[in-house]
Short mmCIF file of C-alpha atoms in Angstrom, two decimals:
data_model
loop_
_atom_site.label_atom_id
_atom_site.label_comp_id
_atom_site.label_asym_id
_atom_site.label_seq_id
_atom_site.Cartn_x
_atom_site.Cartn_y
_atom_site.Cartn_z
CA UNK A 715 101.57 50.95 -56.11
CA UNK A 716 98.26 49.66 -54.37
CA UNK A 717 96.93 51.34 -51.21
CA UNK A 718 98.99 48.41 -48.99
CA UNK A 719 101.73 48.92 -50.65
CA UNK A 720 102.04 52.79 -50.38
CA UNK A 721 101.13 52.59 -46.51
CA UNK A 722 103.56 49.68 -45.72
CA UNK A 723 106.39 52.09 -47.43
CA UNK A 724 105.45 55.02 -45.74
CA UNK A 725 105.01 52.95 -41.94
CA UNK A 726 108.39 51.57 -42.73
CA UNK A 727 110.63 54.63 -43.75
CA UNK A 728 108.92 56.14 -40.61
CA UNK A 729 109.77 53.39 -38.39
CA UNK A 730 113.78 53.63 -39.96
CA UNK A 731 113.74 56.50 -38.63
CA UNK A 732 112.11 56.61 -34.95
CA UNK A 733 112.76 52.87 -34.39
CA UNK A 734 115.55 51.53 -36.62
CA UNK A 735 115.81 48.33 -37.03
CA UNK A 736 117.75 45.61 -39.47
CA UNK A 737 115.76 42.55 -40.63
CA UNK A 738 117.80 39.09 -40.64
CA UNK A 739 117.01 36.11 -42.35
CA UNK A 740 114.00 37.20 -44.56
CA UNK A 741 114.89 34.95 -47.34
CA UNK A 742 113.69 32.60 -45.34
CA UNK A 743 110.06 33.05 -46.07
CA UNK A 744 108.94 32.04 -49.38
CA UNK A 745 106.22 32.45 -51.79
CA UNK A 746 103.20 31.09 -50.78
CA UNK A 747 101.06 30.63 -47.43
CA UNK A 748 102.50 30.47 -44.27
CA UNK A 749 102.27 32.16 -40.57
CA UNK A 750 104.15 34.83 -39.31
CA UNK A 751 104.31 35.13 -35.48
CA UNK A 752 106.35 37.48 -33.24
CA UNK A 753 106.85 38.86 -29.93
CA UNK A 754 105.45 41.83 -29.44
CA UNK A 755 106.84 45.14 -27.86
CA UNK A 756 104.89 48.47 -29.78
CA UNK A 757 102.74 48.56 -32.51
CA UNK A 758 105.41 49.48 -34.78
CA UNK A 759 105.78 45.83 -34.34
CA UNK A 760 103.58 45.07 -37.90
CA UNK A 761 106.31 46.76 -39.68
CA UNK A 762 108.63 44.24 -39.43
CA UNK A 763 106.37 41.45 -40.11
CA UNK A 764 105.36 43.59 -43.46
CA UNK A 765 108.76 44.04 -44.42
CA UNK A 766 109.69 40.49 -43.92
CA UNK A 767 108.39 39.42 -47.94
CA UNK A 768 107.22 41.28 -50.84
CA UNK A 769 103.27 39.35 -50.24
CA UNK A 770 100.41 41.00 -49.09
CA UNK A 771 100.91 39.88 -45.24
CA UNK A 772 97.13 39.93 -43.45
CA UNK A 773 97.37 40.55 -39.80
CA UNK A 774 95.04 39.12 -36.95
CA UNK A 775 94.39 41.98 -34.52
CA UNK A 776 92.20 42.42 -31.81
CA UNK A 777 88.36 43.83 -32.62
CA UNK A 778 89.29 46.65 -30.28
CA UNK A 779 91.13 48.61 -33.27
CA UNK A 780 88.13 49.22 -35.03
CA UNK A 781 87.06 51.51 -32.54
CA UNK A 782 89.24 54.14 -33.66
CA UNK A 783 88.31 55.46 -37.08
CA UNK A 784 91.65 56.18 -38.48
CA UNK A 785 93.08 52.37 -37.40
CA UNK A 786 89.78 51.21 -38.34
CA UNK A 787 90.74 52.34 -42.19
CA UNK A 788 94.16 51.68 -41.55
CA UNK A 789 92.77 47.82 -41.07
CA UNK A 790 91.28 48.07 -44.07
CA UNK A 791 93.60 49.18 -46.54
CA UNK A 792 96.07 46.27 -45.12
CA UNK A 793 93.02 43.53 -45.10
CA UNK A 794 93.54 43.06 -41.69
CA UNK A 795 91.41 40.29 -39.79
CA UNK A 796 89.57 41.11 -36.77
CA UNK A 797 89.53 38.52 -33.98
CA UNK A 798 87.69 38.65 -30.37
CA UNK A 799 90.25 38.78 -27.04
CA UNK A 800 89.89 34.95 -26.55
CA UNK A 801 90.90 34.26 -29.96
CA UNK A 802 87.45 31.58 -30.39
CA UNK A 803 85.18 33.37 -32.91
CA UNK A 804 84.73 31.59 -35.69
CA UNK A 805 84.92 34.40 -38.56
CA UNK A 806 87.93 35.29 -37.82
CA UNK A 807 89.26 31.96 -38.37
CA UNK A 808 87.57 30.93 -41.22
CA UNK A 809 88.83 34.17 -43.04
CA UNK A 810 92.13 33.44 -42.01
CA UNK A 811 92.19 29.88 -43.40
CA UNK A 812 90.86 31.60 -46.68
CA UNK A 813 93.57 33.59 -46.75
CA UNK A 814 96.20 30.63 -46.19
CA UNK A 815 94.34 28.70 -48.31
CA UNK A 816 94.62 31.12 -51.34
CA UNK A 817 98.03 30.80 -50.77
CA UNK A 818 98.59 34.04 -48.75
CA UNK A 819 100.41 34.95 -45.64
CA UNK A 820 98.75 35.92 -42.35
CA UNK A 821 100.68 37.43 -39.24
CA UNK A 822 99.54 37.08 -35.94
CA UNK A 823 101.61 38.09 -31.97
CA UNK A 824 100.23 34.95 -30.29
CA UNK A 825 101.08 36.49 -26.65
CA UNK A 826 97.90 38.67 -27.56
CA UNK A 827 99.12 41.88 -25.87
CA UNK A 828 102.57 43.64 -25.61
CA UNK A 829 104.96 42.68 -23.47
CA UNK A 830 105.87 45.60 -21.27
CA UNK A 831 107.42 43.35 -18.31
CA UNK A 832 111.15 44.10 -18.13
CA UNK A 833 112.43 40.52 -17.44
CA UNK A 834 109.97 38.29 -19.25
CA UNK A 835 111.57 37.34 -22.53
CA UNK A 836 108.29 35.76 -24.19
CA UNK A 837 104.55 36.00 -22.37
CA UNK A 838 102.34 32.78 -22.89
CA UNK A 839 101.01 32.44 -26.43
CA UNK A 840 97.19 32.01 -26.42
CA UNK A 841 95.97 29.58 -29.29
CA UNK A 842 95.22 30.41 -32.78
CA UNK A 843 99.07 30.23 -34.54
CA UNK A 844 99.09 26.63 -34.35
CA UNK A 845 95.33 26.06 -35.48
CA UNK A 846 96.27 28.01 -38.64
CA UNK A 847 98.82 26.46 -39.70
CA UNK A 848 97.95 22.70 -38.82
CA UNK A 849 94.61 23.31 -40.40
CA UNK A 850 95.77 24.76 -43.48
CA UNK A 851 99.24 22.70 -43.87
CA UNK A 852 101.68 25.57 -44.00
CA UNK A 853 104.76 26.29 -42.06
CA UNK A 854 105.46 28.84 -39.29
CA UNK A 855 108.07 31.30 -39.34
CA UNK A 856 109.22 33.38 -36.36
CA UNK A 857 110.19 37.15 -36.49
CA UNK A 858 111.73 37.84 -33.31
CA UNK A 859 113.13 41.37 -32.14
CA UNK A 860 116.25 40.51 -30.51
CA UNK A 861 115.51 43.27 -28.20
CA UNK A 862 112.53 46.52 -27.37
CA UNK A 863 113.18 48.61 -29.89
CA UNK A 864 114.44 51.89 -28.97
CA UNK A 865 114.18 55.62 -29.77
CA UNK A 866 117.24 56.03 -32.45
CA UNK A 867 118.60 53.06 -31.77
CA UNK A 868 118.70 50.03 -34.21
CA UNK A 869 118.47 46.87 -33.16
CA UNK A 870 117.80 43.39 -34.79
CA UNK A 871 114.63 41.54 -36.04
CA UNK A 872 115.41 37.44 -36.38
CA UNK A 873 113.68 35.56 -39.08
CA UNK A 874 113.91 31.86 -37.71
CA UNK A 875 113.28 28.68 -39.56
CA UNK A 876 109.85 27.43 -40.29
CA UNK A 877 108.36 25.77 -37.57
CA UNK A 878 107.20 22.17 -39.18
CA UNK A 879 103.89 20.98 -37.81
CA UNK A 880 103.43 18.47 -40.25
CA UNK A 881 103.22 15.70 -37.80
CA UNK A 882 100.08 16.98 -36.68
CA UNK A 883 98.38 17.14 -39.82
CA UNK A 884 94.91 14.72 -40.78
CA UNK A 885 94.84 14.19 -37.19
CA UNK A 886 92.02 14.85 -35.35
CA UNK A 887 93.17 17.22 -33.08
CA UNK A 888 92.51 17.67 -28.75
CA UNK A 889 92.62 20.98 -27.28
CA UNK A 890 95.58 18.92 -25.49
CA UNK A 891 97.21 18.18 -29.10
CA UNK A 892 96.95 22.02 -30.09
CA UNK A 893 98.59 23.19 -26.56
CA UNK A 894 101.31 20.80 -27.08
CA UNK A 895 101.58 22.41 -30.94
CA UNK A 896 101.77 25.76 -29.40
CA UNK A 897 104.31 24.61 -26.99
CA UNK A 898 106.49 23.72 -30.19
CA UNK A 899 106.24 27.11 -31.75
CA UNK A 900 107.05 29.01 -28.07
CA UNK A 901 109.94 27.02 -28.27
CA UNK A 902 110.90 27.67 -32.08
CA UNK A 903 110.61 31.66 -31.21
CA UNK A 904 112.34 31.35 -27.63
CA UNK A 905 115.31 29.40 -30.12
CA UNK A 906 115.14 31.67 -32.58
CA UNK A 907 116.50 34.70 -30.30
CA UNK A 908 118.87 32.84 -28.46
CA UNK A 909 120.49 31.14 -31.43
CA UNK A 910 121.34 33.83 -32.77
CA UNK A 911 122.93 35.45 -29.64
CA UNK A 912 125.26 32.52 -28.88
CA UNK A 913 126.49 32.52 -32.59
CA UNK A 914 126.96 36.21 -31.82
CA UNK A 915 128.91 35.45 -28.82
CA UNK A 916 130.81 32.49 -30.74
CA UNK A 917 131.70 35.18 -33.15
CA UNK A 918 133.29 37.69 -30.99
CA UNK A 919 135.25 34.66 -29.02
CA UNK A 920 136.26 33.68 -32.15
CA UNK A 921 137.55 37.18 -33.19
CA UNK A 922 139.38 37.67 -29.90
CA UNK A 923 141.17 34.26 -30.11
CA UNK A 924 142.39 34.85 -33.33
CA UNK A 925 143.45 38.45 -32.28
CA UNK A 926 145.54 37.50 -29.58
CA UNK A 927 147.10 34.59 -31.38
CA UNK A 928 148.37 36.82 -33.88
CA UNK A 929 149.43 38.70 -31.06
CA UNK A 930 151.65 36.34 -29.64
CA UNK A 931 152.81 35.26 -33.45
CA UNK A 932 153.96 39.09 -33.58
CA UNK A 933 155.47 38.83 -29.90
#
């Protein structure tokens, strides 16, 4: 088992534990390059983006990790791609186009901090996600907790369906064309939670209506 391997194992049997959670809809994602983006709660947050295929997934995170020794080798061992607070340095992106070019996977929280409001379901997305993917023609995938994880409690992480940018591609691209782009995959993610609630909901009216028809076929 290679050293990302080991250490996404390890991370993830932790994270069962503390912060259970069940992944849904992880055949989704493929083989081959694409962009993972999620909404972002803890840290633990990379675990489920990790978990969601068997690939080596590269993650964008902020330069201010490498401060720390142990993250700094952390970020090593899992290849990840430093990138400056406003997202614009061009190192970053070029490695992560490499990556997506050599047909790997990259994984990115486009709100760019965690969202510790208590009423906000998704904080603006600064740019990069869209960039990625438009510049190196692969699709988007959202992984979406359903809710902040919790101490002991499991909840649900949503794989949603790839996000298709195609129509932007060989275009040459405004800052106005990538906001709009961005726009799309805000609303892919925001859809991606509450689809899966109201087929949720659907469900259980479903279940009740059939409960209390048989019921009245009893009565």
């Amino acid at each position: 088992m290679s050293g990302y391997g080991f250490l996404k194992a390890v991370l993830n049997a932790f994270v069962q534990i503390v912060l259970p959670y069940k992944l849904i809809g992880k055949e989704k994602v493929g083989q081959g390059a694409c962009v993972l983006v999620g909404n972002h709660y803890r840290i633990w947050d990379i675990v489920h983006m990790a978990c969601v295929t068997k690939d080596r997934v590269h993650f964008i995170a902020k330069q201010e990790l490498w401060k720390s020794k142990f993250i700094a080798y952390l970020c090593k061992v899992v290849q990840a791609i430093p990138v400056s607070r406003d997202g614009t340095d061009a190192k970053a992106v070029m490695s992560a186009l490499r990556c997506l070019k050599n047909g790997e996977k990259i994984a990115m929280f486009p709100e760019g901090t965690r969202n510790k409001t208590k009423d906000v379901e998704l904080l603006p997305l600064k740019s990069g996600a869209a960039l990625f993917a438009i510049r190196a023609k692969v699709p988007v995938y959202p992984v979406m907790c359903l809710r902040k994880t919790r101490l002991f409690r499991r909840t649900k992480i949503i794989v949603g369906d790839a996000v298709d940018l195609s129509a932007y591609y060989d275009r040459r691209m405004t800052a106005e064309d990538y906001e709009e782009a961005e726009g799309v995959i805000r609303e892919s993610m925001l859809a991606t939670r509450r689809e899966y609630v109201a087929a949720q909901e659907a469900a259980k009216a479903a279940k009740k209506a059939r409960k209390q028809k048989h019921g009245e076929n009893k009565g």
